[in-house]
PDB file of C-alpha atoms in Angstrom:
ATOM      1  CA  UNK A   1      87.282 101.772  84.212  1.00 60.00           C
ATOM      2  CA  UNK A   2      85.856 104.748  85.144  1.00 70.00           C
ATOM      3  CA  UNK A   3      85.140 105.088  88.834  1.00 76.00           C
ATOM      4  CA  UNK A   4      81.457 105.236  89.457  1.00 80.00           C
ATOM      5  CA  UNK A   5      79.260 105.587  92.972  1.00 83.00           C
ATOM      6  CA  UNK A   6      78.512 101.882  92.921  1.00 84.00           C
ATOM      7  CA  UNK A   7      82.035 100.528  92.160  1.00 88.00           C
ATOM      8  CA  UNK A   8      83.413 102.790  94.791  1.00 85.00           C
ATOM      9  CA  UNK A   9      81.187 101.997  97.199  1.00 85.00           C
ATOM     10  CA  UNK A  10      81.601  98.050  96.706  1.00 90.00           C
ATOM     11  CA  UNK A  11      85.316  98.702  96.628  1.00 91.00           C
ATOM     12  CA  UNK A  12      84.771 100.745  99.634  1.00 87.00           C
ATOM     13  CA  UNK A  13      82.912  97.903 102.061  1.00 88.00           C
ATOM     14  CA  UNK A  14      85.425  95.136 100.927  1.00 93.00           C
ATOM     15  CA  UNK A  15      88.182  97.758 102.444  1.00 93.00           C
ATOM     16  CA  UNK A  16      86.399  97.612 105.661  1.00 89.00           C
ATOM     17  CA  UNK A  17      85.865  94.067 105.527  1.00 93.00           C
ATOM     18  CA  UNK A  18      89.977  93.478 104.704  1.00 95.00           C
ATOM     19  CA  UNK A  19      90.913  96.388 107.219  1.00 94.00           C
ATOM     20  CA  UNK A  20      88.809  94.502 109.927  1.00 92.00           C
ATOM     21  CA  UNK A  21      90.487  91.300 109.224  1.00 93.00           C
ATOM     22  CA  UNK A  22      94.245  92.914 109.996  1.00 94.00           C
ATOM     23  CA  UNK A  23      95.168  91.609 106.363  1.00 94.00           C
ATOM     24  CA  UNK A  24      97.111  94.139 103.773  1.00 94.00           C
ATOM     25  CA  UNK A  25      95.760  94.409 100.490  1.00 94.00           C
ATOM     26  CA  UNK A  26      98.869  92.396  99.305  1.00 95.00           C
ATOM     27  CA  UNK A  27      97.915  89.450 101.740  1.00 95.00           C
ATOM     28  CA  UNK A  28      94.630  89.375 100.527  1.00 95.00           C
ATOM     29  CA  UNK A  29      95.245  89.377  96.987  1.00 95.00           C
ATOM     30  CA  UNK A  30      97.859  86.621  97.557  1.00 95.00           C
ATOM     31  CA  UNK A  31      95.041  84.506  99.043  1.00 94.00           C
ATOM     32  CA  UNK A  32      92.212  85.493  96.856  1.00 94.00           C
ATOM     33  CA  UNK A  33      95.076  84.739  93.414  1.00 94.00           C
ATOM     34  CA  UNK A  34      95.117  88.854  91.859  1.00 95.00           C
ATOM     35  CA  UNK A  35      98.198  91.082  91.560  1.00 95.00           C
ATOM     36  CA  UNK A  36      98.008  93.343  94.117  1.00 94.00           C
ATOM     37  CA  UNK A  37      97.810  96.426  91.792  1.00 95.00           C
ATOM     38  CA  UNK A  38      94.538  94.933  90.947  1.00 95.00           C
ATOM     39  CA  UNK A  39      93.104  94.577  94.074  1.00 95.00           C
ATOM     40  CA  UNK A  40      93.493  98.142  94.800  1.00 95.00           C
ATOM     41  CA  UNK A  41      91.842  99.015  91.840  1.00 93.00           C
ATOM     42  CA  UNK A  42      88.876  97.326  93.178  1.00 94.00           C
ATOM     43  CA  UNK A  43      89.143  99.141  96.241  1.00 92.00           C
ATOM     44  CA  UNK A  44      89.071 102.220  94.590  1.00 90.00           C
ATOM     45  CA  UNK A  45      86.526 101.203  92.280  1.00 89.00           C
ATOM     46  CA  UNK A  46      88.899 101.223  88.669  1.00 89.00           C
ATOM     47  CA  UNK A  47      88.336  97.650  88.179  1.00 92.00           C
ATOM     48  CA  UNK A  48      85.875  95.219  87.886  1.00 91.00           C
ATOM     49  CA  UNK A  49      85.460  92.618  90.529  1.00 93.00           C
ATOM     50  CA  UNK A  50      84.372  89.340  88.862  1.00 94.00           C
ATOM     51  CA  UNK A  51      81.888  86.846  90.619  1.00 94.00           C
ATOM     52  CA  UNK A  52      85.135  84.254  91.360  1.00 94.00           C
ATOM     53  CA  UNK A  53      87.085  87.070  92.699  1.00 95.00           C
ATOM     54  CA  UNK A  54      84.067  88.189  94.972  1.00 95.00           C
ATOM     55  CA  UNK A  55      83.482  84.808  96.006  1.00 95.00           C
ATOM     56  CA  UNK A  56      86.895  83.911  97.108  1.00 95.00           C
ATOM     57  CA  UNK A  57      87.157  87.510  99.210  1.00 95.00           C
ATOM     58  CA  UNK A  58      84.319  86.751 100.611  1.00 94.00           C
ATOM     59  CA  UNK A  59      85.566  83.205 102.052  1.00 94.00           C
ATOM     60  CA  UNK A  60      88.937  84.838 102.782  1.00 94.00           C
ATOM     61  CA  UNK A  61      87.493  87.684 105.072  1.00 95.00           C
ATOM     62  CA  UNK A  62      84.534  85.666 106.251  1.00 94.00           C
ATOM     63  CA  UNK A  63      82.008  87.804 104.969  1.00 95.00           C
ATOM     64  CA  UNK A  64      78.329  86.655 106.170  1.00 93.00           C
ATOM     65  CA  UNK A  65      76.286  85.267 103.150  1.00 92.00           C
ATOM     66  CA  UNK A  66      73.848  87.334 103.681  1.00 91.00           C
ATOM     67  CA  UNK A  67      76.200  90.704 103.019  1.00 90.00           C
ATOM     68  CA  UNK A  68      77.705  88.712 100.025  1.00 93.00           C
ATOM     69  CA  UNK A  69      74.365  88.666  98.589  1.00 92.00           C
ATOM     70  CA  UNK A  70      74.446  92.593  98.743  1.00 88.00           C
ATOM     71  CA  UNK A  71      77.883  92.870  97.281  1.00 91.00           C
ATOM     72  CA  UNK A  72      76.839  91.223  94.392  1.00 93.00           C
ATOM     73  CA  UNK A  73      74.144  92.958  93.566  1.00 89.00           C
ATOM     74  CA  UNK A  74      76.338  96.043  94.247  1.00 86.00           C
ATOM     75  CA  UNK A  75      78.671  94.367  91.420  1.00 91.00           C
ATOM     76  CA  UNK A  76      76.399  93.900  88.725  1.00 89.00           C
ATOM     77  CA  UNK A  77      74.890  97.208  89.244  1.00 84.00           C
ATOM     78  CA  UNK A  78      77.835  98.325  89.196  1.00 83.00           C
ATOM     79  CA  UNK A  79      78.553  96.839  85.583  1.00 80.00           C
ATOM     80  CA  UNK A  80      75.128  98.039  84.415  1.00 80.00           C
ATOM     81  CA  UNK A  81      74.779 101.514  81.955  1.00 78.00           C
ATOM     82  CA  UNK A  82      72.230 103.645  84.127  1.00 83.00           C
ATOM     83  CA  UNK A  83      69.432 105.686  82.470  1.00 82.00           C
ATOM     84  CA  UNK A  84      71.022 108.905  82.574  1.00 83.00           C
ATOM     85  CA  UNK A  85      74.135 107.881  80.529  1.00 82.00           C
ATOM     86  CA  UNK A  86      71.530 108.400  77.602  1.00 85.00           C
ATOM     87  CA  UNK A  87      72.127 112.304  78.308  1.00 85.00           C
ATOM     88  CA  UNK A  88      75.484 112.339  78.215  1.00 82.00           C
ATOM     89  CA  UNK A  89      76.084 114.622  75.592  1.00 85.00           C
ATOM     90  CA  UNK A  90      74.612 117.189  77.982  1.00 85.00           C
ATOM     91  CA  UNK A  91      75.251 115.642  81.436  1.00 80.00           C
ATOM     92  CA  UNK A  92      77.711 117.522  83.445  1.00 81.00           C
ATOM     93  CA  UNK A  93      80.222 115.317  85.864  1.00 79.00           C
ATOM     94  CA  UNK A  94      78.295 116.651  89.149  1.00 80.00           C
ATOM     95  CA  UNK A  95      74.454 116.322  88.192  1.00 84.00           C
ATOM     96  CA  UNK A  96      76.060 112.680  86.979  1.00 85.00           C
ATOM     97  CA  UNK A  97      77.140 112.159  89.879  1.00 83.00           C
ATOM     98  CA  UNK A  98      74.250 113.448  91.764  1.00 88.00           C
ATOM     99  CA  UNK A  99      71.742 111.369  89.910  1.00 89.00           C
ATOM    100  CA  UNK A 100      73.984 108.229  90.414  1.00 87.00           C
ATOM    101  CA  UNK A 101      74.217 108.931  94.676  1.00 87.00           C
ATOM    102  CA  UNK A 102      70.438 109.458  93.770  1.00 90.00           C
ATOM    103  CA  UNK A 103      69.907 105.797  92.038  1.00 87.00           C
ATOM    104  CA  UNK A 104      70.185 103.668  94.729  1.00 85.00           C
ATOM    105  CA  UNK A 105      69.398 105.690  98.118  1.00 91.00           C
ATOM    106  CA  UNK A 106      66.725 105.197 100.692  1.00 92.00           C
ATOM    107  CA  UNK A 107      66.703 108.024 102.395  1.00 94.00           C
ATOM    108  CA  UNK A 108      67.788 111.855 100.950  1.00 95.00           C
ATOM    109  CA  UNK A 109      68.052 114.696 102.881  1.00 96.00           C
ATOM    110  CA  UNK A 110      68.369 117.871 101.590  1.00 96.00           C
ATOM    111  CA  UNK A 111      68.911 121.629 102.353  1.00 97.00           C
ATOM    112  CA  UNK A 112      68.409 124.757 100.058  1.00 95.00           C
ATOM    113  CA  UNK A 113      68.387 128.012 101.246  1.00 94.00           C
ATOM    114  CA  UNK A 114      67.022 129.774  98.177  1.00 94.00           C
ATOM    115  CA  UNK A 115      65.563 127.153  95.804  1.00 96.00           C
ATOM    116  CA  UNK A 116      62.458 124.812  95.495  1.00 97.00           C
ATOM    117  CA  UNK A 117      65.114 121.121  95.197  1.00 95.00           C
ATOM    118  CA  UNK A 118      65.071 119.603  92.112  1.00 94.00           C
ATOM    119  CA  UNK A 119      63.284 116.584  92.944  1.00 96.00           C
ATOM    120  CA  UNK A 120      60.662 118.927  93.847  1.00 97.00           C
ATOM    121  CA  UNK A 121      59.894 121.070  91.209  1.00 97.00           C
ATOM    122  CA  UNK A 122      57.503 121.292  88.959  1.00 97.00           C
ATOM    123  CA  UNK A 123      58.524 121.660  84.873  1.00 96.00           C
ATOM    124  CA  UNK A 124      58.030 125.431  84.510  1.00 97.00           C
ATOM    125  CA  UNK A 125      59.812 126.128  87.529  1.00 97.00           C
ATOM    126  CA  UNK A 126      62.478 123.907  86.760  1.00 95.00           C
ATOM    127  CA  UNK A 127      62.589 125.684  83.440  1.00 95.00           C
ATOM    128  CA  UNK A 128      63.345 129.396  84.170  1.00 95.00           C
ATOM    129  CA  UNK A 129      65.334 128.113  87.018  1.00 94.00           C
ATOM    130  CA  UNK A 130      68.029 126.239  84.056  1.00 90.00           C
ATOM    131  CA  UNK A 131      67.562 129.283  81.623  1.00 91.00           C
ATOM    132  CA  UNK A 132      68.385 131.925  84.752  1.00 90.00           C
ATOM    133  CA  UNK A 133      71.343 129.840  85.807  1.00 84.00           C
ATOM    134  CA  UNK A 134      72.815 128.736  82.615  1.00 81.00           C
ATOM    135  CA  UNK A 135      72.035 131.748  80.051  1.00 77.00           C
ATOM    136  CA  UNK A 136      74.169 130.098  77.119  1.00 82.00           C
ATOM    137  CA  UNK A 137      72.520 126.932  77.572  1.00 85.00           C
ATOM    138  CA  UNK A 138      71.359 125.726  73.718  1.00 86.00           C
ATOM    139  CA  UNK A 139      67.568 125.952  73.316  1.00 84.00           C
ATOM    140  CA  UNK A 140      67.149 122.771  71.923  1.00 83.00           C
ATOM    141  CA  UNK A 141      68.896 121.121  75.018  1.00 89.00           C
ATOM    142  CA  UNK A 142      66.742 122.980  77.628  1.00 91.00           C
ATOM    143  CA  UNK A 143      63.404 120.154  76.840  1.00 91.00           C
ATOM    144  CA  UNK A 144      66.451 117.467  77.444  1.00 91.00           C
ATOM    145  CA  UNK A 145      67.220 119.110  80.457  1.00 90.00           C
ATOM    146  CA  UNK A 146      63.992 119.503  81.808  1.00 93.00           C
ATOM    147  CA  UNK A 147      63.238 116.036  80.728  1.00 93.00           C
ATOM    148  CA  UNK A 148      66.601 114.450  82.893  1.00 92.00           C
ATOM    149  CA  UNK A 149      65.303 116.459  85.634  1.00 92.00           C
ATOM    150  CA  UNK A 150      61.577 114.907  86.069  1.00 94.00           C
ATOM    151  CA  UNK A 151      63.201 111.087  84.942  1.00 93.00           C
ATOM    152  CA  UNK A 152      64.823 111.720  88.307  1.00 93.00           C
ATOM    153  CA  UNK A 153      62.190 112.228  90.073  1.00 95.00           C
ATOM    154  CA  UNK A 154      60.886 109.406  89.688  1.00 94.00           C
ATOM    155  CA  UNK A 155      62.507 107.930  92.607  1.00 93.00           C
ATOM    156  CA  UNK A 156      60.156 109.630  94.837  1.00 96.00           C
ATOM    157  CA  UNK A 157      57.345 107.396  92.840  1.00 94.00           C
ATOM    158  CA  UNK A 158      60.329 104.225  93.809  1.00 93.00           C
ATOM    159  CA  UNK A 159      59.704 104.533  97.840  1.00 90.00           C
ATOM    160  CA  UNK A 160      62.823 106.890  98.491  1.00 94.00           C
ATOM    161  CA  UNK A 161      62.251 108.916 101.516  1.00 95.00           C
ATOM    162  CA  UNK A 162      63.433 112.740 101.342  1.00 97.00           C
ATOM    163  CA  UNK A 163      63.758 115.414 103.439  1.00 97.00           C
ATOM    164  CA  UNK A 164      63.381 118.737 102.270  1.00 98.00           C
ATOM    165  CA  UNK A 165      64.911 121.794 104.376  1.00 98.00           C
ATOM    166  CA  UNK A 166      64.613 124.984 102.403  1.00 97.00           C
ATOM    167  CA  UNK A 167      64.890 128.864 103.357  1.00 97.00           C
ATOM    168  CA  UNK A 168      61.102 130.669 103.136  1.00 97.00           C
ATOM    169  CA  UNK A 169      62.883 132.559 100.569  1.00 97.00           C
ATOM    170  CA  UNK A 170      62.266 129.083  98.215  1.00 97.00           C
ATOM    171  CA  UNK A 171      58.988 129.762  98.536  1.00 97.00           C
ATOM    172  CA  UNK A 172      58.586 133.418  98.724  1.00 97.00           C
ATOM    173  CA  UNK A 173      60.588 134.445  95.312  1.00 96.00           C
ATOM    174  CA  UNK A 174      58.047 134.246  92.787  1.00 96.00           C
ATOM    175  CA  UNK A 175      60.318 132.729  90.012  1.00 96.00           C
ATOM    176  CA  UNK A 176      58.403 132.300  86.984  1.00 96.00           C
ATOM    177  CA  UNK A 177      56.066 134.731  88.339  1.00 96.00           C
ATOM    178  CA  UNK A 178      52.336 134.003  89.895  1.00 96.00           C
ATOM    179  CA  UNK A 179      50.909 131.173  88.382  1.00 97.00           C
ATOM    180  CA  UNK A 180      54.418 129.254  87.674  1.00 97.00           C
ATOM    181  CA  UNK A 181      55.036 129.750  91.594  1.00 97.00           C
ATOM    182  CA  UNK A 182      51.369 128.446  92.297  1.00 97.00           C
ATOM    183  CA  UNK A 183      51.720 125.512  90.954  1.00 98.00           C
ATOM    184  CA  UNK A 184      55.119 124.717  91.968  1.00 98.00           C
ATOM    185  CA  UNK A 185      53.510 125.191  95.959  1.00 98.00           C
ATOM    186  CA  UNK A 186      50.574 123.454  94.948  1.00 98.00           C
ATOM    187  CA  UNK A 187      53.440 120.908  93.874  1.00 98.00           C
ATOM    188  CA  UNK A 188      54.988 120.819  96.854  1.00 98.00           C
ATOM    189  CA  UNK A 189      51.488 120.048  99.223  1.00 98.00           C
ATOM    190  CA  UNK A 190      50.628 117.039  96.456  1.00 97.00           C
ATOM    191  CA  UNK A 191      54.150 115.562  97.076  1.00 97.00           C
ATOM    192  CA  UNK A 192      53.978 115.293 100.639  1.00 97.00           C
ATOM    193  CA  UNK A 193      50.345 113.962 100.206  1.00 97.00           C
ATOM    194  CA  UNK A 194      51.341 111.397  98.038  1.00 97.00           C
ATOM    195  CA  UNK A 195      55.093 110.546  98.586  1.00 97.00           C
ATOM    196  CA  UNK A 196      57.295 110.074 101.786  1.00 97.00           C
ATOM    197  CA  UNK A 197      58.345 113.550 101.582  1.00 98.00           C
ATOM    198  CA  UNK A 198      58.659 116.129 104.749  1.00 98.00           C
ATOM    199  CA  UNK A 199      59.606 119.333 104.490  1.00 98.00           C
ATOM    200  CA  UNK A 200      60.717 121.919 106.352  1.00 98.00           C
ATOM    201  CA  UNK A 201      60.974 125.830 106.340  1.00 98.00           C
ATOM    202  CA  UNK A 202      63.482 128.094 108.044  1.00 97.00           C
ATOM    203  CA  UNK A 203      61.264 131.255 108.567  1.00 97.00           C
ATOM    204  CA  UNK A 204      62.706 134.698 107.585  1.00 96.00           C
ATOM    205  CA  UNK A 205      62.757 135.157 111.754  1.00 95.00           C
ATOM    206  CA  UNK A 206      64.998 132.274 112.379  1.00 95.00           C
ATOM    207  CA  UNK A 207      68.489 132.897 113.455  1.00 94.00           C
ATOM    208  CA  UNK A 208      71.768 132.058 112.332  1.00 93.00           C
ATOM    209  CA  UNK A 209      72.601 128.190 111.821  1.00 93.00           C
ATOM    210  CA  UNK A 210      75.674 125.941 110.753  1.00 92.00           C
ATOM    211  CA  UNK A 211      74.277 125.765 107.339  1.00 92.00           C
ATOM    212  CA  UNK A 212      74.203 129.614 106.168  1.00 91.00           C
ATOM    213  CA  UNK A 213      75.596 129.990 102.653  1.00 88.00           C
ATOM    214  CA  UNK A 214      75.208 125.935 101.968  1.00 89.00           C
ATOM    215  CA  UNK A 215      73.255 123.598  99.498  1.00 92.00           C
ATOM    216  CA  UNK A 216      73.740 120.186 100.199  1.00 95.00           C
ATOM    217  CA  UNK A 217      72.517 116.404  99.815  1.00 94.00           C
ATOM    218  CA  UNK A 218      73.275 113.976 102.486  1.00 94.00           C
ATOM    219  CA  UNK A 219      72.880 111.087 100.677  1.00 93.00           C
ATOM    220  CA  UNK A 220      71.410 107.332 102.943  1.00 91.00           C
ATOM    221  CA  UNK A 221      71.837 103.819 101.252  1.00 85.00           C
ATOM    222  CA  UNK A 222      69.931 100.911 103.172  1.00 80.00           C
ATOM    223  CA  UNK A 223      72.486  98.438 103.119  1.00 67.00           C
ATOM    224  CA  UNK A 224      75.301  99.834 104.460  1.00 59.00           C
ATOM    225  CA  UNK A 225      76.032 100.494 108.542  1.00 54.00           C
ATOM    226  CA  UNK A 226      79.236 101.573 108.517  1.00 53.00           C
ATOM    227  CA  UNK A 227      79.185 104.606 106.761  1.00 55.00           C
ATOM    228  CA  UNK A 228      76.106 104.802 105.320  1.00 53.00           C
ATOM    229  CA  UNK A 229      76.218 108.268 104.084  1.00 76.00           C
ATOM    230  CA  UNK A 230      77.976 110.484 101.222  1.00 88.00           C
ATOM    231  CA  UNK A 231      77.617 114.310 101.128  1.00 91.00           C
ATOM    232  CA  UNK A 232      76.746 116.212  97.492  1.00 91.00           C
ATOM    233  CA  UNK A 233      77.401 119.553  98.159  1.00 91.00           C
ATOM    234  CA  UNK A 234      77.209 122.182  95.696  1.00 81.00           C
ATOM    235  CA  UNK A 235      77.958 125.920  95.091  1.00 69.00           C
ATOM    236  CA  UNK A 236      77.850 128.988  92.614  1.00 59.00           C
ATOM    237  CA  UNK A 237      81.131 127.726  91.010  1.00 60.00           C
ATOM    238  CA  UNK A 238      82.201 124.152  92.433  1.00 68.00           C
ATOM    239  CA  UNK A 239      80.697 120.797  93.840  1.00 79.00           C
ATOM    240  CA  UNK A 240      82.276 118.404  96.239  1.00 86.00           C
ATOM    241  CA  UNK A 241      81.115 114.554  96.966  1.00 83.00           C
ATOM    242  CA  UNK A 242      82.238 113.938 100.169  1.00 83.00           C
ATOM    243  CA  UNK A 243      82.570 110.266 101.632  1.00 79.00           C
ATOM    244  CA  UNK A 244      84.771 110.455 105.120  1.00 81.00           C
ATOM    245  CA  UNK A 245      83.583 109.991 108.287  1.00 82.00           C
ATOM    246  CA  UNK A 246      84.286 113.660 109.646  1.00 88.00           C
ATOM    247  CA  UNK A 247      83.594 115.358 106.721  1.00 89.00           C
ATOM    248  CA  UNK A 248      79.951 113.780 107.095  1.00 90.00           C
ATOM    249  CA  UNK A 249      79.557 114.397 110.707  1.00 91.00           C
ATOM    250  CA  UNK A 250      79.779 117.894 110.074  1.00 93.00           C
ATOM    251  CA  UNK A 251      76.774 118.063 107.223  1.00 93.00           C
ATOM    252  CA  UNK A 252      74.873 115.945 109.859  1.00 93.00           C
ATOM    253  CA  UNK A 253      76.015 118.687 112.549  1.00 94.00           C
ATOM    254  CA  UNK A 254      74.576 121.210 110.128  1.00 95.00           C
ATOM    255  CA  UNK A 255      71.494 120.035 108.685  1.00 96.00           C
ATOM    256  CA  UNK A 256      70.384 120.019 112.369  1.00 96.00           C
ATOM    257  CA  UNK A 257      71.715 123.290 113.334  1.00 96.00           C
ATOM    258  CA  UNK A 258      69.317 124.104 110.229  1.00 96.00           C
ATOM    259  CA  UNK A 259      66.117 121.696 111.179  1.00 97.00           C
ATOM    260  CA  UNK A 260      66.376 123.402 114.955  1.00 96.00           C
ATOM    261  CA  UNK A 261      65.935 126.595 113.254  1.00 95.00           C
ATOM    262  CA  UNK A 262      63.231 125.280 111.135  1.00 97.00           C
ATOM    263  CA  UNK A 263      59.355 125.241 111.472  1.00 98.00           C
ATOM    264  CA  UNK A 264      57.999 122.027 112.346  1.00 98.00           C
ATOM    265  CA  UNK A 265      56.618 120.339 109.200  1.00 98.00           C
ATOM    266  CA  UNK A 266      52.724 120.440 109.872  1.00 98.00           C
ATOM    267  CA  UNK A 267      54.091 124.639 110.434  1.00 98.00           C
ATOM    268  CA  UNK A 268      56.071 124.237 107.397  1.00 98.00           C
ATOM    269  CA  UNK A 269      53.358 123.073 105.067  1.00 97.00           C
ATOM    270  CA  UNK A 270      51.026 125.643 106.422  1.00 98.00           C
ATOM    271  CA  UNK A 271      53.190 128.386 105.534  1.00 98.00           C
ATOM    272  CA  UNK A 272      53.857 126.699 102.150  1.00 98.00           C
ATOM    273  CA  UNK A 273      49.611 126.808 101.984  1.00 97.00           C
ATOM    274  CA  UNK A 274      49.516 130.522 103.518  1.00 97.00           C
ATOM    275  CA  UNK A 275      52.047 131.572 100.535  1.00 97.00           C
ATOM    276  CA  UNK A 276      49.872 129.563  97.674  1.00 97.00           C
ATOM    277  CA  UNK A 277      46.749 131.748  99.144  1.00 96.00           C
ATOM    278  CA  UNK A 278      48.593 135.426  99.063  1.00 95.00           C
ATOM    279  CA  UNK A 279      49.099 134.166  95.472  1.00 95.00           C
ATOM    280  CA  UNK A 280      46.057 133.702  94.362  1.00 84.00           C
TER     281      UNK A 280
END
């Protein structure tokens, strides 16, 4: 099985729950009746965990009902196709990954130094973006591309909150040129109208913060307290998902290095207003 964001993070809270309880993954698979080669495969997420299985860990490490309930939602979702997997013939492993830290999070907060964030952007923005960066890219895949990009959007219609923090360069370059770049910060006022969506700008004056040279998606899920963040991070040539403790502190450390440098978002939005206007 194929390690995917839900299975890891299932496998991931039933290693906190077993590490709490002092017991060794060979102790608890001895009580709960699994080899123990299997039971690390759960932890890892490489291996189904099977509604006996979850039951018996759960009675084993005392788990409150009311998390249990969570965990098994967490494992059927985990056993369920998701909507992108329809695109996989085009899908690369990081935007698949992406969209699945995507599927299930409450809260998103990202930062972009030179781009409008994909789950803001309008079509035609989104479109000469994906044709600038990917100049070999088939022209009959660039509609399926553009069409995976607004499908995930639609968790912005779902309830999930997101934070925006973007360079004024995002909204200065006029990709697309004039009326593509209207629209897209015409977009970006209707989206914070209508969705839980703040943004942010770091003006061309700001200084230097922790997050120079980064693009990054700090990722919130609403039923986890432990850790209850991963880290997307992407660049020109590579992409990371990162899941430890101190590796997340320090994307928390710089997305507010970033937001101290940023306007404040009533400022932000006026800019983003005062940059439709020059446009026009």
């Amino acid at each position: 099985m194929r390690p995917t964001v839900r299975s890891r993070r299932l496998g991931n809270r039933l290693k906190s729950y077993r590490t709490a309880s002092g017991l060794s993954g060979t102790e608890l698979a001895d009580r709960v009746g699994i080899h123990q080669a299997t039971w690390s495969k759960i932890e890892a997420g490489k291996a189904k965990l099977s509604p006996p299985v979850l039951a018996a860990t759960a009675e084993a490490l005392r788990i409150p009902e009311e998390v249990v309930t969570q965990l098994d939602t967490l494992r059927r979702k985990a056993e369920e196709p998701g909507w992108w997997q329809d695109y996989g013939d085009i899908l690369s492993e990081a935007v698949q990954l992406l969209i699945e830290l995507e599927a299930d999070a409450s809260w998103i907060r990202t930062y972009e130094g030179d781009l409008v964030p994909g789950l803001l952007q309008t079509r035609e923005y989104a479109e000469r973006v994906i044709t600038a960066v990917s100049p070999h890219i088939r022209v009959a895949d660039i509609d399926r591309y553009l069409e995976l990009r607004m499908r995930r959007q639609q968790r912005l219609s779902d309830g999930v909150r997101l934070t925006a923090v973007l360079g004024e360069a995002a909204i200065r370059q006029r990709i697309g040129g004039r009326e593509v770049m209207r629209e897209q910060l015409r977009h970006i006022e209707r989206m914070v109208e209508t969705h839980d969506v703040t943004i942010q700008i770091v003006p061309f004056a700001a200084d230097a913060h922790a997050a120079l040279g980064e693009s990054f998606a700090i990722i919130q899920w609403p039923d986890e307290t432990t850790t209850p963040e991963a880290v997307y991070a992407d660049g020109v040539t590579s992409w990371t998902v990162h899941e430890r403790d101190g590796v997340i502190r320090s994307y928390l450390h710089a997305l507010a290095s970033v937001q101290s440098q940023a306007l404040s978002p009533r400022e932000s939005l006026d800019l983003v207003h005062s940059a439709f206007e020059e446009l026009s």
